[in-house]
XYZ file of C-alpha atoms in Angstrom:
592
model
C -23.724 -58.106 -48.349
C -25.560 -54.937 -47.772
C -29.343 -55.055 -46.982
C -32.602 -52.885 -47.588
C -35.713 -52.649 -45.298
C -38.482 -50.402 -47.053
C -39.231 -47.269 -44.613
C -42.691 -47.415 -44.489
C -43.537 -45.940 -41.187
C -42.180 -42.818 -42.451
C -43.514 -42.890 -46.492
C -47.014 -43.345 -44.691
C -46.487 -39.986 -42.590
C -45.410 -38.289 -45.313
C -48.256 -39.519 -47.303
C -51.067 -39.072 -44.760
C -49.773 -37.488 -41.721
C -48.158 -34.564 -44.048
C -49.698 -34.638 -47.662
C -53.042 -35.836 -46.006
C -53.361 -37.983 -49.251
C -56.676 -39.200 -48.690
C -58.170 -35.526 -47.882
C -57.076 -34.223 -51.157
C -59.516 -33.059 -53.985
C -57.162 -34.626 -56.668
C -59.575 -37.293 -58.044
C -58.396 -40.838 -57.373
C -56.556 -39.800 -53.818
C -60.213 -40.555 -52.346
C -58.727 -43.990 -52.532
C -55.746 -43.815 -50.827
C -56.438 -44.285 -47.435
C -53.809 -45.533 -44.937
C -54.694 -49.539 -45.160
C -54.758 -49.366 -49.077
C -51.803 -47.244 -48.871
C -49.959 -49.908 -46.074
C -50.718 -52.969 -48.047
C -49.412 -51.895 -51.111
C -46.169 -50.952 -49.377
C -45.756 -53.892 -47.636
C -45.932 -55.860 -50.892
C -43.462 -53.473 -52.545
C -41.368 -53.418 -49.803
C -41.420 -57.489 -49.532
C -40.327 -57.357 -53.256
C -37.683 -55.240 -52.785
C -35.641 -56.862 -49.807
C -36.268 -60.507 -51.236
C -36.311 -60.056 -54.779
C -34.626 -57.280 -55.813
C -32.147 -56.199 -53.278
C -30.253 -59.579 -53.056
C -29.641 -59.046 -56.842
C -28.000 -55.503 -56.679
C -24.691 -56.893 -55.774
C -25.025 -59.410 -58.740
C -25.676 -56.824 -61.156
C -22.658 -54.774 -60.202
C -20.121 -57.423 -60.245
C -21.556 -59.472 -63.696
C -22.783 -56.399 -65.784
C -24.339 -56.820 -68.942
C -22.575 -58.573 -71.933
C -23.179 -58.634 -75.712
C -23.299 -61.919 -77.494
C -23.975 -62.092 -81.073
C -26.321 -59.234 -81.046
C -28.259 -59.816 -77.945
C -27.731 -58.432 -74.836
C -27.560 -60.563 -71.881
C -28.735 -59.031 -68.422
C -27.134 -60.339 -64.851
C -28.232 -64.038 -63.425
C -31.568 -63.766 -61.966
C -32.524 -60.858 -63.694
C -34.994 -62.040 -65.853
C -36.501 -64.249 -63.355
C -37.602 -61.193 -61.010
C -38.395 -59.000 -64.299
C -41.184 -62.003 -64.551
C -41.982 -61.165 -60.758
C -42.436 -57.528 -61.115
C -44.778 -58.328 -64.166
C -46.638 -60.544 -62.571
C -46.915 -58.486 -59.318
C -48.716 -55.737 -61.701
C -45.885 -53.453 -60.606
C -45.166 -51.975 -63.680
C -48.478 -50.794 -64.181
C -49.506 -49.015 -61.230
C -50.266 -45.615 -62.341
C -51.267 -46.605 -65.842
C -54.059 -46.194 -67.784
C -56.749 -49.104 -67.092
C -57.965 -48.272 -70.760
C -54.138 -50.042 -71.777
C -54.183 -52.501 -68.861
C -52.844 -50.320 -65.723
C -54.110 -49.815 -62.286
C -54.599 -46.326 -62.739
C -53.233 -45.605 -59.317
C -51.746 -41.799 -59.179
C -48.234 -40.874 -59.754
C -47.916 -40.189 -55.886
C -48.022 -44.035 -55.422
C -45.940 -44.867 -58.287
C -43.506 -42.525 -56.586
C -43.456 -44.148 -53.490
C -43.689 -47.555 -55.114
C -40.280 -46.689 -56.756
C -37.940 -45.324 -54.003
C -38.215 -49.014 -52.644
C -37.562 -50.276 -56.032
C -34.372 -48.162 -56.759
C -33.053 -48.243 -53.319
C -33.204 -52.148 -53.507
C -31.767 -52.128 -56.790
C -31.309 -48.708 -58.947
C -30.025 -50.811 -62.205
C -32.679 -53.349 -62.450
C -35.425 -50.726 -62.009
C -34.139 -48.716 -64.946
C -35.680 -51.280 -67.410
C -39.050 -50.359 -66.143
C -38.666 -46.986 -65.117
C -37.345 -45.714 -69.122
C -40.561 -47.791 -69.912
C -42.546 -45.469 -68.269
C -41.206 -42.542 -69.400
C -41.699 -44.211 -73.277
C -45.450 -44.981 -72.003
C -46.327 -41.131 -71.198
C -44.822 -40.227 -74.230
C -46.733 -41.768 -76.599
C -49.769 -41.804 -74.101
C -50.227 -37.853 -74.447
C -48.706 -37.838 -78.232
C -49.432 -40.567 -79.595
C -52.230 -41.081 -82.122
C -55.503 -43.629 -81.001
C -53.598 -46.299 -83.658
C -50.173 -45.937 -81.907
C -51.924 -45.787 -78.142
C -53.354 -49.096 -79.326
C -50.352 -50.781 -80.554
C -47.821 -49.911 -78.462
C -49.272 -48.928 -75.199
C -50.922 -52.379 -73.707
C -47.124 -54.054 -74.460
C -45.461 -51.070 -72.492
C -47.923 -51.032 -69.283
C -47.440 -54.913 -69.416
C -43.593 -54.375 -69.559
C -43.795 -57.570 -72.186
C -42.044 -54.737 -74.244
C -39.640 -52.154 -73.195
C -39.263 -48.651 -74.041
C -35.787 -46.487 -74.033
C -35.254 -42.491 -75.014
C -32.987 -42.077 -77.602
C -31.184 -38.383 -77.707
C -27.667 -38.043 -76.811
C -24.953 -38.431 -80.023
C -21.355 -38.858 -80.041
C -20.778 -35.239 -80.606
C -23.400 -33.382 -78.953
C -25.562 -34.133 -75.405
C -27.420 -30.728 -74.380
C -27.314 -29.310 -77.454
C -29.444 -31.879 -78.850
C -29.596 -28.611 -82.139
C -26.170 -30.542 -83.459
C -27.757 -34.199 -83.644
C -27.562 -35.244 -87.048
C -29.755 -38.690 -86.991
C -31.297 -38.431 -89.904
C -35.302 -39.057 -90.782
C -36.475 -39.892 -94.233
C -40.170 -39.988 -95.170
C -41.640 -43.183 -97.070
C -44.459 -43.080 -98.948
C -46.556 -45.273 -96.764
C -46.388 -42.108 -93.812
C -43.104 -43.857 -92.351
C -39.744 -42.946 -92.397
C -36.401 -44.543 -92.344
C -34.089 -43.559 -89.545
C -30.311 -43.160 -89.627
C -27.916 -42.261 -87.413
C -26.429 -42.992 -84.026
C -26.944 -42.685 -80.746
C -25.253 -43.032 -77.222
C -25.503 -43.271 -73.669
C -28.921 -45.489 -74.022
C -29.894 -47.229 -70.743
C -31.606 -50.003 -71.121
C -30.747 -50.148 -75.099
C -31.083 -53.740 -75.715
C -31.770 -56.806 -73.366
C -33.332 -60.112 -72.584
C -35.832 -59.297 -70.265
C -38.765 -58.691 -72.956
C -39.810 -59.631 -76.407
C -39.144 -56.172 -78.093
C -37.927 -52.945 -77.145
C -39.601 -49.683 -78.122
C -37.139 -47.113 -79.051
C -38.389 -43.443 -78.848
C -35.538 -41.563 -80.908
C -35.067 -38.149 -81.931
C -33.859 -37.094 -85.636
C -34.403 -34.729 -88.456
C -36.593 -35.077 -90.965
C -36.704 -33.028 -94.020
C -37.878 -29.374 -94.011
C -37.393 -28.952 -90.350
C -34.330 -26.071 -90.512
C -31.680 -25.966 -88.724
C -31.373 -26.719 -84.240
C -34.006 -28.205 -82.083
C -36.817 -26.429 -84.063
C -36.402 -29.043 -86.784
C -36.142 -32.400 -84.450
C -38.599 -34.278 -84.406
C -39.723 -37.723 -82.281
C -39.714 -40.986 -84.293
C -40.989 -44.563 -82.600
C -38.448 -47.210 -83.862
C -39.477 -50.656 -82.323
C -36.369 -53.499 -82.267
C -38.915 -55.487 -83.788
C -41.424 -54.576 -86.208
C -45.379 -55.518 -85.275
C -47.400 -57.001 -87.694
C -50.750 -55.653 -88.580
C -52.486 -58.320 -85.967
C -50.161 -57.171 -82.973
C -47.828 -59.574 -83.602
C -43.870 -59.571 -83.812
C -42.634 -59.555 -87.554
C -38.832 -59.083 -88.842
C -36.131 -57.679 -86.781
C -35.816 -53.887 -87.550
C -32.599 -52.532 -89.064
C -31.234 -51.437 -85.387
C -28.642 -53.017 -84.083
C -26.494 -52.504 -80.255
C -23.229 -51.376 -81.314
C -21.717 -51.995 -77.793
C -22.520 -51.675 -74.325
C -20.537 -49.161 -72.468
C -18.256 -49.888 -69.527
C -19.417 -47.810 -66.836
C -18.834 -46.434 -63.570
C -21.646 -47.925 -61.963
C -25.382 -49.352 -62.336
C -23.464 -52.182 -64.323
C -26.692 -54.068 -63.955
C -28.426 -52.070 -66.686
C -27.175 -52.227 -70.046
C -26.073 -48.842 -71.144
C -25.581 -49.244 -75.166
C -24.424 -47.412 -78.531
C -27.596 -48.204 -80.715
C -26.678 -47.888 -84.351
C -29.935 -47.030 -86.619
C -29.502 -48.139 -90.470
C -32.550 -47.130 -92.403
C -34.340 -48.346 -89.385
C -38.951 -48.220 -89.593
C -40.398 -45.587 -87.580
C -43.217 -44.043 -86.993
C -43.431 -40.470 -86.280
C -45.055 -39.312 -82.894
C -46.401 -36.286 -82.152
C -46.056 -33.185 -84.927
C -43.559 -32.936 -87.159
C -40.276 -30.856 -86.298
C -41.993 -30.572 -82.994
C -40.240 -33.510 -81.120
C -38.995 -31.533 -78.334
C -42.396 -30.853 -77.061
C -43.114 -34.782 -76.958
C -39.438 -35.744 -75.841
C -39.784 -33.215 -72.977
C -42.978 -35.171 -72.081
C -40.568 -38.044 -70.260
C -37.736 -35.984 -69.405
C -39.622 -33.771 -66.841
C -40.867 -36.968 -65.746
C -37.556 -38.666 -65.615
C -36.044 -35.918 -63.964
C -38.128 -35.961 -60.994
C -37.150 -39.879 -60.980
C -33.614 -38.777 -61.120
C -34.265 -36.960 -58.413
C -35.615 -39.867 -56.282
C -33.001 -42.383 -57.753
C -30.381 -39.778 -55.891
C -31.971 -40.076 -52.415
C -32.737 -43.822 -52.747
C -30.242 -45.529 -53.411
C -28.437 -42.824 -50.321
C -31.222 -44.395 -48.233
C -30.238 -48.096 -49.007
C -26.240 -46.964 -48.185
C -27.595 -44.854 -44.709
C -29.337 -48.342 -43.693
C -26.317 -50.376 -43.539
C -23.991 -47.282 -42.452
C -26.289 -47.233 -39.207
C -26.202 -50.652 -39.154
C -22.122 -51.012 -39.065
C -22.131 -48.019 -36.664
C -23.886 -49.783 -34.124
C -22.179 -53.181 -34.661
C -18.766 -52.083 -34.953
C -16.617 -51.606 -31.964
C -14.119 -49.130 -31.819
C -12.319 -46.740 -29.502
C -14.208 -45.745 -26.296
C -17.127 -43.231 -25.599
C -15.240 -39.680 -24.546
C -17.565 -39.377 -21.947
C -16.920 -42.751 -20.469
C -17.543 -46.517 -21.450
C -20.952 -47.509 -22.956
C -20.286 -51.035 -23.810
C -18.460 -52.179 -20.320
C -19.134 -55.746 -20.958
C -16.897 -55.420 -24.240
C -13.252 -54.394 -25.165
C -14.963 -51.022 -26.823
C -17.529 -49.021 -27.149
C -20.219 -49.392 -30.818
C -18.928 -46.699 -33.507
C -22.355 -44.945 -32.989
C -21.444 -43.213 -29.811
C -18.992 -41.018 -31.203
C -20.135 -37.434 -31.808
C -18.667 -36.997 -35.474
C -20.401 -40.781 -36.637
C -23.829 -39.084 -34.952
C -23.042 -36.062 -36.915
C -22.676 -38.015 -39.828
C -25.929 -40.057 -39.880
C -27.647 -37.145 -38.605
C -26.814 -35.241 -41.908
C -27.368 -38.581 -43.860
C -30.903 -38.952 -41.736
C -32.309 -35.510 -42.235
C -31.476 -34.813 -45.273
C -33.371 -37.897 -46.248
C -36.647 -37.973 -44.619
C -36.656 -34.206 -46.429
C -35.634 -35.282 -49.695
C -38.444 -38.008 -49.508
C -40.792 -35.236 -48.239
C -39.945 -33.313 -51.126
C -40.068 -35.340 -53.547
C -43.343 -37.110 -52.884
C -44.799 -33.264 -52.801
C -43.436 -32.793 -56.016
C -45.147 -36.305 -56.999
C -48.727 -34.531 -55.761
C -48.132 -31.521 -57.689
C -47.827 -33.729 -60.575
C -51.045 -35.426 -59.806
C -52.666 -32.400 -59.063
C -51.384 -30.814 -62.537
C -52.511 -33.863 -64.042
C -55.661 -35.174 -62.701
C -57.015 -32.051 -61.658
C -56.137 -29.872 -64.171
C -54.732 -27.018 -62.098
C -52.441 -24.542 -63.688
C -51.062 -23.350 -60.172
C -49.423 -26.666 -59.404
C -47.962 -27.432 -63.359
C -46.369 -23.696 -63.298
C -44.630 -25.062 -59.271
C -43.375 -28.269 -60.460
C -42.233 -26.492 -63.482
C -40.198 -24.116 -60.770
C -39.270 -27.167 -58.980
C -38.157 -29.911 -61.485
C -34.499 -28.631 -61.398
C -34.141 -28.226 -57.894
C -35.568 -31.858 -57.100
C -33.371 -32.921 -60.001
C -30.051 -30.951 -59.381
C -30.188 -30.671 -55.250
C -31.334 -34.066 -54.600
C -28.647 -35.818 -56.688
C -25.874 -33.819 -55.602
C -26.742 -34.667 -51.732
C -27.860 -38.050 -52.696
C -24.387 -38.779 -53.259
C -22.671 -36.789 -50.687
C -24.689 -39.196 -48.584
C -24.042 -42.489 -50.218
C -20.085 -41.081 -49.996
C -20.634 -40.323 -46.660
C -22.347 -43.850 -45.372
C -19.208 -45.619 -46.926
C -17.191 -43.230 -44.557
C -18.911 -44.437 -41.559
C -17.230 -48.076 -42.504
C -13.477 -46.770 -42.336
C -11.556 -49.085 -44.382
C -14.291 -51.851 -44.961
C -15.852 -48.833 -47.018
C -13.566 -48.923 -49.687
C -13.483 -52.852 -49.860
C -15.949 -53.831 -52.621
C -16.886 -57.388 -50.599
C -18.792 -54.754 -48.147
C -21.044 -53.344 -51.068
C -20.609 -49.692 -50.150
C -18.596 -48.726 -52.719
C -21.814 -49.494 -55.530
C -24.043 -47.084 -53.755
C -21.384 -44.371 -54.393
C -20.985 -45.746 -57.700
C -24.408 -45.869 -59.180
C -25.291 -42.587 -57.090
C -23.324 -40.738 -59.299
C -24.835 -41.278 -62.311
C -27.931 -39.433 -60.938
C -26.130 -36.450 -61.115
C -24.900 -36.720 -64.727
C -27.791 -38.296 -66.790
C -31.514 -36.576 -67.835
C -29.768 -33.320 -67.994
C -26.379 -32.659 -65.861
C -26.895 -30.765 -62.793
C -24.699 -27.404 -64.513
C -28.188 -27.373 -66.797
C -30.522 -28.026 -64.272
C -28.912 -25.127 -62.271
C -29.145 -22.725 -65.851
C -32.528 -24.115 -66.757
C -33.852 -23.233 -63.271
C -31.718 -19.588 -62.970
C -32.109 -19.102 -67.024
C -35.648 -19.906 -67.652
C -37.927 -21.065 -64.838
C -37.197 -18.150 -62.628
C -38.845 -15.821 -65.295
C -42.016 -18.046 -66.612
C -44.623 -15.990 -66.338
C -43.009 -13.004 -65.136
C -41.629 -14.910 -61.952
C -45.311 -16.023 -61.033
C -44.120 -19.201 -59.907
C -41.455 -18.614 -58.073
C -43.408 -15.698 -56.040
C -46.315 -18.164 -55.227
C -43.197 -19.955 -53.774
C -42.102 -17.012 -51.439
C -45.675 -16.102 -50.657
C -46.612 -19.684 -49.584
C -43.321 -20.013 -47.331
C -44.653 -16.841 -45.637
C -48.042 -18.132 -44.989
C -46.599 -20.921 -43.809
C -44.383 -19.141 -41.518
C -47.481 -16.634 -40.246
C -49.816 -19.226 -39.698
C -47.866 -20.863 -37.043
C -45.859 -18.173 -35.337
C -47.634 -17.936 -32.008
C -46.328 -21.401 -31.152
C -42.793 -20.386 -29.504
C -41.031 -23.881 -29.637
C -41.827 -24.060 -33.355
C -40.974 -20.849 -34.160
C -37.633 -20.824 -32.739
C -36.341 -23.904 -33.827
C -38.261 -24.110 -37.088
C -39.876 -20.732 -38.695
C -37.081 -17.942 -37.491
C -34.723 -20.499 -39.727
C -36.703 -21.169 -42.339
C -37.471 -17.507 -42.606
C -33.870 -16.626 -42.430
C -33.030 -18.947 -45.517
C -36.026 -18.074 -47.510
C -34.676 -14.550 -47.294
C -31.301 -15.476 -48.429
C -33.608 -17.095 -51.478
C -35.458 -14.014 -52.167
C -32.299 -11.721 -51.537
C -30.203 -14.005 -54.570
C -33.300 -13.700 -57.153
C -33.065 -10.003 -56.418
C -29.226 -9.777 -57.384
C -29.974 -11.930 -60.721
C -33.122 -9.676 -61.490
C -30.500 -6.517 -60.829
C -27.605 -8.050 -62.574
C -28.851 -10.864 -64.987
C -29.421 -8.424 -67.729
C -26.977 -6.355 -67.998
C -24.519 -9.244 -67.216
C -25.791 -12.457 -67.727
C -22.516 -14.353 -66.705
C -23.226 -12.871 -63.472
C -26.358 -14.739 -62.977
C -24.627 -17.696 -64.305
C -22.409 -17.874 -62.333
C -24.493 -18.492 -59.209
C -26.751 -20.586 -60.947
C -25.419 -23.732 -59.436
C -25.196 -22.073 -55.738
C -28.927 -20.645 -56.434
C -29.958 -24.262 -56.919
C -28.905 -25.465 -54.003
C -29.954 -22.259 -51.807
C -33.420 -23.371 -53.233
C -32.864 -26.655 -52.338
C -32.564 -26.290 -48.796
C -35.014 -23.679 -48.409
C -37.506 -26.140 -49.813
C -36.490 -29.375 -47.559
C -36.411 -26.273 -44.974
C -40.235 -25.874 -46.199
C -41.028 -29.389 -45.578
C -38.882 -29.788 -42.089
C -41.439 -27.403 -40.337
C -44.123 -28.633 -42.187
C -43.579 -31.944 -40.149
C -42.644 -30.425 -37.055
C -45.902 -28.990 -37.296
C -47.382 -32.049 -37.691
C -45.535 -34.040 -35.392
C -46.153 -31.574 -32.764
C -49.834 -31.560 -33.382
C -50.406 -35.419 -32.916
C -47.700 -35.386 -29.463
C -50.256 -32.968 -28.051
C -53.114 -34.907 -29.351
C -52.132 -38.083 -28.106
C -52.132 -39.620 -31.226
C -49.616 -42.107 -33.340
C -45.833 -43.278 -32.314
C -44.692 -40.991 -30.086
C -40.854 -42.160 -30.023
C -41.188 -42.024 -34.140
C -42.807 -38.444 -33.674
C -40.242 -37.166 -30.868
C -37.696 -38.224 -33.338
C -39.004 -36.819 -36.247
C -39.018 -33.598 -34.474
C -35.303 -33.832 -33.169
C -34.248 -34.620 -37.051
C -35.568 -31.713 -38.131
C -34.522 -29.426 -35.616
C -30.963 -30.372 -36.310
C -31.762 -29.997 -40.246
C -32.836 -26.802 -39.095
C -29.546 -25.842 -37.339
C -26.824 -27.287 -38.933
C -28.180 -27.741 -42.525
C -30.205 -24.843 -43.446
C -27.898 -21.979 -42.650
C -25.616 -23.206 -45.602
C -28.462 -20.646 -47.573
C -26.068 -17.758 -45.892
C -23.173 -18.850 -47.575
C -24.400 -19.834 -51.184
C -25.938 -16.227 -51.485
C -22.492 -14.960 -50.747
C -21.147 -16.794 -53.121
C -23.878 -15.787 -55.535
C -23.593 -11.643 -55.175
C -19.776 -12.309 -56.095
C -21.082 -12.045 -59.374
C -19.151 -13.196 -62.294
C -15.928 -11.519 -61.661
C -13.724 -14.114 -59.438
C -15.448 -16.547 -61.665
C -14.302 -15.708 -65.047
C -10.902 -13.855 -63.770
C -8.923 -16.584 -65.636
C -8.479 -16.350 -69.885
C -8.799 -19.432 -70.477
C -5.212 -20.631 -71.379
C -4.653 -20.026 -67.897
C -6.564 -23.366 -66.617
């Protein structure tokens, strides 16, 4: 059965060695020095490999099940939901003033790539609570905070985001769940929806159902959708649990993968709820946990690729097979470990560095947030903004090339389920599907974030990839295997904005059309970013004297083959991208 060791020697570089956590001016990071920071990590990381990890496998082969109504979770479930309670881990970057720990979303981040890489599935139930907490934390009236929000830090009650229908996912302007007003300022919802993770369960007392629907007046398309809460349970005036509301789990769906969260149809029939947030404006609030949840996304797609990369390096050094080219490493044995071999090294080394950047990345996405957040600065909400899709789309797509790619390194025992390598491949690619398929991401980030504020963003990108690169030039070994690349790609990045800007107008399919390859030019210009930011670093503290040195000679060697055999893949997407839409849309379409 595969296994999962938390990498905390490298989330606390990233934190301090790169971020410099504790330095920052984003109020509550004074707190975060590297003990707190350790000993929270340790606990998390003891969680995950004894609690939570040993359950993934159970989870994927006993699934969910629906009897009479209820939903029944995977043995042992419930018994390490009680755990993560207890442990205060569903609270950590909650608001004390509902019973959190008010820790920022940094550590919440970090917190959760142990969780989902010991067990993506299980930490859905929490992680959709979240997203239901922020929600009605920055919509929600002082009544509804009060209600609703001390049961949803607590996790004693759930929350879920009701959007997709049976006939319409991104165009959420077709849904036709249906809101009608009471006269006691409720309304009774009807319709259904699909797709809902972490619908119904056993793990808590009630689950909090944040659904979009229209309500009367509202027009027609997203402009007349608004955000409803519609609890499984209705809550008395005192707090307490009252009848069962008139929603019901019409199945659960059989999926690919994460079969250890249950994905159900949830049928609404003139269910109570509550409206939150302005009327006809739901969007606005819904979009509250989906740029959240998309940055998750993001981490669930290198997580759980860092639980399969564990056990593929594992098996590569354990496995004999064939003999070193260059002559017998193992002479006491009948052949030499699988790790020798120059295409299994090439292998993890893609796996490898494009992990330690996609944690990098993603935990400096996690600081803008905080920094947006806590500190109220405009510069770093318009950057995230910029970045969402990229963390989103990118990470996902390489998340799973990895997990695909650690199965690989198994041969045969890859594609046997008793080895466990096929789940990582299976629940990976759900990241790349769910909170927005990556085709949006790639048009949300081409079609609309390019342009916000007449490309502000995405120049305070370019310019701070140039500073970067100016800054540290006079150092020879960094520049040549670190800045001359990165300023190579970030010049195929500027180049491909400059053939949408010349094109996009005039022929919007040919923007379009290298949407998707603009994405993931992005992408590895920014993990190209954050590879010579911790070169930098690295190479600072070897000449100090200070920290691990293997860990830091390593770190360096990891990014300079990022840097050489990763990052030039920029050249080829902007070729790709100043086809333009002609070899794309050749084809009439009863041609296909």
């Amino acid at each position: 059965m595969p296994s999962y060791t938390a990498p905390i020697r490298d989330m606390q570089f990233v934190l301090h060695d790169l971020l410099r956590a504790a330095d920052s001016s984003v109020p509550g990071y004074e707190d975060m020095d590297r003990d707190f920071t350790q000993q929270v990590l340790e606990a998390a990381g003891k969680v995950s490999s004894e609690v939570l990890a040993p359950l993934n496998a159970v989870g994927d082969r006993e699934g969910c099940r629906l009897e009479n109504g209820v939903v029944r979770t995977p043995e042992g479930f419930k018994a390490a939901f009680e755990a993560m309670k207890e442990g205060g881990w569903t609270a950590l970057d909650c608001d004390p003033d509902y019973g959190g720990q008010g820790m920022p979303y940094l550590m919440n981040c970090a917190v959760g790539e142990m969780f989902v890489s010991a067990n993506m599935a299980f930490n859905m139930y929490q992680g959709l609570t979240h997203g239901a907490y922020s929600a009605i934390h920055v919509h929600g009236t002082e009544e509804q905070k009060q209600t609703w929000l001390p049961k949803l830090v607590s996790c004693d009650w759930t929350g879920t985001m009701n959007l997709t229908e049976p006939h319409c996912g991104t165009d959420l302007g077709l849904l036709r769940t249906r809101a009608e007003p009471q006269d006691d300022g409720s309304y009774l919802i009807t319709g259904q929806k699909i797709f809902i993770s972490a619908g119904d369960h056993d793990l808590a007392e009630n689950v909090v159902h944040l659904v979009l629907a229209k309500a009367p007046g509202g027009g027609e398309g997203t402009k007349g959708i608004s955000l409803f809460i519609v609890p499984k349970i209705l809550v008395n005036a005192d707090g307490s649990l009252g009848a069962r509301n008139a929603v019901s789990v019409g199945k659960i769906e059989e999926k690919m993968g994460i079969h250890g969260n249950a994905t159900c149809v949830m049928n609404y029939d003139g269910a109570v709820g509550w409206l939150l947030g302005d009327l006809h404006k739901g969007m606005r609030a819904m979009f509250t946990m989906m740029n959240e949840a998309r940055l998750g996304v993001g981490l669930q797609g290198y997580a759980v690729a860092e639980a399969a990369y564990q056990n593929a390096v594992a098996y590569a050094k354990d496995r004999l097979q064939g003999r070193a080219v260059t002559g017998a490493v193992n002479t006491n044995g009948p052949a030499d470990p699988l790790i020798v071999h120059p295409d299994i090294r090439r292998n993890l080394m893609d796996q490898k560095s494009f992990l330690e950047g996609a944690r990098a990345f993603t935990f400096w996405g996690a600081h803008l947030i905080d920094r947006s957040h806590r500190a109220q600065d405009a510069e770093a909400e318009g950057l995230i903004s910029l970045l969402t899709p990229v963390i989103k789309g990118f990470l996902t797509d390489k998340g799973f090339e990895v997990a695909v790619n650690a199965q690989q390194v198994y041969g045969g025992h890859g594609y046997i389920e008793e080895w466990g390598m096929s789940q990582f491949a299976r629940d990976a690619r759900i990241a790349m599907i769910y909170e927005g398929a990556n085709g949006i991401q790639a048009l949300d980030l081409v079609g609309r974030k390019l342009a916000a504020d007449g490309g502000k963003h995405v120049m305070a990108f370019f310019e701070m990839v140039k500073t970067f690169i100016k800054e540290n030039e006079a150092d020879a070994e960094l520049k040549t295997g670190f800045l001359d690349p990165l300023k190579a790609a970030s010049k195929d990045l500027q180049a491909a904005a400059m053939f949408f800007m010349q094109n996009g107008m005039k022929n919007p399919n040919a923007a379009l059309s290298g949407s998707y390859d603009f994405m993931h030019l992005f992408g590895h210009v920014c993990l190209g970013l954050m590879w010579a930011r911790m070169a930098k670093v690295a190479r600072d503290a070897l000449e100090a004297g200070d920290g691990d040195r293997d860990f830091l000679e390593t770190k360096l060697a990891t990014g300079r083959y990022y840097m050489a055999r990763q990052l030039p893949m920029t050249a080829t997407h902007l070729a790709r991208i100043t086809t333009g839409a002609e070899p794309v849309m050749a084809l009439p379409a009863e041609a296909f």
